[in-house]
Structure formats: structure tokens, C-alpha cells
Amino acid sequence: MAERLGAPGAAGYAAAALVKLDRPEQAIEAFEGSGATSPGRAPLLDYYHALACYEARLYVRADRLLAGVGARSGPRIAGQAARVRADIAKALAAEPGRDVVDWYVARCDALAAGDRPVLARAFCEEALAVAGRRADRHGAAEARERLSRLRPVAQGGP
Amino acid sequence: MKRIITLLAAALSFAFAAPVLAADAPGASNTPDAATAPGATQTTAPGATQAADDALADKADVPAKPPVLPSTASDRATYVHDNIAFGKKGAAERAAHSQADRQGATDTDDAHAEAANRAAHAAAASAAAAANGDSHAAAGQARVRTARTSRTAGTTTTTTTTTPGATATAPTMPTGRGR
């Protein structure tokens, strides 16, 4: 509605409101759905996007977004982004288990079956990223195969 | 939380209304590009966007929970915790127990009421029997009194009748010895 009324950045603010309402998956869909502003334009919205990914347990994705926030935001947001990144680094320090990759792939499948392609893609990309942190790359082929089947999102995504 | 949402909604609605109003204003171009062109919002309502950004920046905080990588095993544990042990099934079991307790209490109350009813019936029957006994006793006593009276009267009569020759003797009151 807001977009139709001529406010191109409205989706980002609506998505940020969803983050505050503790609905991270819906927020990710709003941040990354078709017509959403690409990351990198508004550091504050990127921070909220990263929080949504964090709450949805898409930690690699959140870390990637937060990496771009730090230098372009104010000192307070930059400090918070650094703290969150440090927490994520601790969680990702050890090699993730096979169960972790399987969980992301299963979540991707469930979301794809539920006709939520934006979220499904996010979870499959996370599965691929997490699988890349394993020596045996367990689950990477499955995640890649699923990503190839999901239709690409028009705009958005880190 | 409500304040954030309200502030965001107000800021956004102002941001959306401004370009539309500008497009509708006399002399404005009626082409959609005038309102939807990139940068239109920023140029027409920078204050609203700034207010929304300030509200978001003010409320931006760090996540309360530390990051925990998910796993299918932890999901199963969460499912069991939420739905079986303490969640839905536990709640169902607690509800069943509660229902059983209530039913038990109701049954107990019913049993008590029934026992009280039986006791009341028994008491009433006993009272009725007692009353009947009393009436029987009263009737018996009445019969005894009647018989005693008639016997006494009979004695006098007998005395008078059995001793026709003793008409000279004065009539005496009946005594116990006369029985």
C-alpha cells in the first residue's frame, strides 16, 4: 500500500516494525521480498534486517549484514553491531554439526512447501554457508540443489 | 512497544501522504512519476523519514538471547518440552487430572448427598415408627385405663350382683384388694 502511494522505502520501515513485534521471519520476507530496498542503502534498516536474521537463527546472514553496518552508522549502532558480531563469531567458532546443516535444509524444504520462497531461499543459503564451515561440506550439495529449484527473488537479500 | 508502533505508523503515514498531497496539489504534474520517482519521498518529507529513523535508532537494541545453532536433535527436545512434557500434552494431562479431581469431588458430593438422603429417610422412618409406637403405646394405655375402669366398675357390679342378699351393706369404693 505504502509502495503504491509513492514511498519506496516504506517496506523497510514496515519490516523494522515486524522485528520489534518479534516476528522475524515475516520481517525477513518484508526486507528481502520483491520490491524491497537492497541492503546497503540504509544502515539502520540493515541493522534491523540483521536482527531479524539473528532471531530466525540465520547467523551467517546476520553477520554479513552487520559487517556492512558498522562503518556507515552512528557510534551506538556500530557498537551494538560489533557486540552481536562477536557473539555470532563465538557461536560459529567450532565446526557446526551435521545436525545443524540438516536443520537448515529441512527448514528450507518446509518453507518451500509452504510457498514462502523468500524465506526458503534464506534458509537454503544459510545451510550452504554453514555446510561450507564443515570439512566434509555435509549438506552443501543438497542446499545447492534446492537453491537451484527455488525461483530467484526479484530484489533484496544480502 | 505501542509507542514505537504508533510513532512509526504516524511517521510513515506522513511520509506516504506528503508525496500524494504534493502530486494532487494544483500545478503538480499528474503523471505517476511525479510521486513515485526515486527520491520523491526524501525530497518532500525528509522530516518524517528522519523521525522514523530516530525512533528506530532509539529503540535499536542487541538481542537478549545468545546465538545458539539449531539442530534436529534440539528441535526434537524443544518439541518434547513444549508439547509433551510441559506443553500441550502435559496441559492435557493436568486438565484430565483436574477433571478427574472435579469428578471425584462431584461423586463424593453425590455420595454424601445420597448418604444424607438415606439417613434422613431412615430418621424419618424411625421417627414415624416411634410415633407409631407411641400411638400404639398411647392406645394400649388407653385400653388399659378403659379396662381398669371397666374392671373396677365390674367389681362393684359383681359385688352387688353376687351378693343379692347383702343389700344392707353400703356401697364401697373399689380398692386394689377388690381385684
Short mmCIF file of N, CA and C in Angstrom, two decimals, chain A residues 16 28 44 53 65 69 73 76 80 82 84 104 118 121-122 125 127 129 143 155:
data_model
loop_
_atom_site.label_atom_id
_atom_site.label_comp_id
_atom_site.label_asym_id
_atom_site.label_seq_id
_atom_site.Cartn_x
_atom_site.Cartn_y
_atom_site.Cartn_z
N ALA A 16 11.01 -3.31 9.80
CA ALA A 16 11.62 -2.99 11.10
C ALA A 16 10.58 -3.09 12.22
N ILE A 28 11.90 -10.76 7.62
CA ILE A 28 12.86 -11.12 6.56
C ILE A 28 12.16 -11.10 5.21
N LEU A 44 20.68 1.70 9.18
CA LEU A 44 19.79 1.41 10.31
C LEU A 44 18.83 0.26 9.97
N CYS A 53 17.35 -11.63 11.00
CA CYS A 53 18.08 -12.86 10.63
C CYS A 53 18.60 -13.56 11.88
N LEU A 65 25.34 -8.98 7.15
CA LEU A 65 24.67 -7.67 7.15
C LEU A 65 25.32 -6.73 8.15
N VAL A 69 27.15 -2.71 8.36
CA VAL A 69 26.50 -1.66 9.13
C VAL A 69 27.54 -0.79 9.84
N SER A 73 27.18 3.59 10.20
CA SER A 73 26.15 4.02 11.15
C SER A 73 26.79 4.86 12.27
N ARG A 76 26.70 4.36 18.40
CA ARG A 76 25.92 3.45 19.24
C ARG A 76 25.55 2.18 18.47
N GLN A 80 26.84 -1.73 18.98
CA GLN A 80 25.92 -2.87 19.15
C GLN A 80 26.18 -3.92 18.07
N ALA A 82 28.93 -4.53 16.60
CA ALA A 82 30.19 -5.23 16.91
C ALA A 82 29.97 -6.29 17.99
N VAL A 84 27.14 -7.90 18.67
CA VAL A 84 26.38 -9.03 18.11
C VAL A 84 27.29 -9.88 17.23
N TYR A 104 18.83 -26.69 8.79
CA TYR A 104 18.60 -25.59 7.84
C TYR A 104 17.99 -26.11 6.53
N VAL A 118 10.92 -16.75 -0.39
CA VAL A 118 11.95 -15.81 0.09
C VAL A 118 12.65 -16.40 1.31
N ARG A 121 14.65 -19.61 0.49
CA ARG A 121 15.95 -19.29 -0.10
C ARG A 121 16.94 -18.87 0.99
N ALA A 122 16.46 -18.06 1.92
CA ALA A 122 17.35 -17.60 3.00
C ALA A 122 17.88 -18.79 3.81
N GLU A 125 20.36 -20.84 1.71
CA GLU A 125 21.65 -20.14 1.63
C GLU A 125 22.42 -20.27 2.94
N ALA A 127 22.10 -22.80 4.98
CA ALA A 127 22.58 -24.20 5.00
C ALA A 127 23.86 -24.33 4.20
N ALA A 129 26.03 -21.93 3.58
CA ALA A 129 27.11 -21.23 4.27
C ALA A 129 27.62 -22.05 5.46
N ALA A 143 21.73 -28.40 -0.35
CA ALA A 143 21.32 -26.99 -0.28
C ALA A 143 21.43 -26.34 -1.65
N GLN A 155 14.41 -8.72 -5.83
CA GLN A 155 15.30 -7.73 -5.25
C GLN A 155 15.50 -8.07 -3.79
#
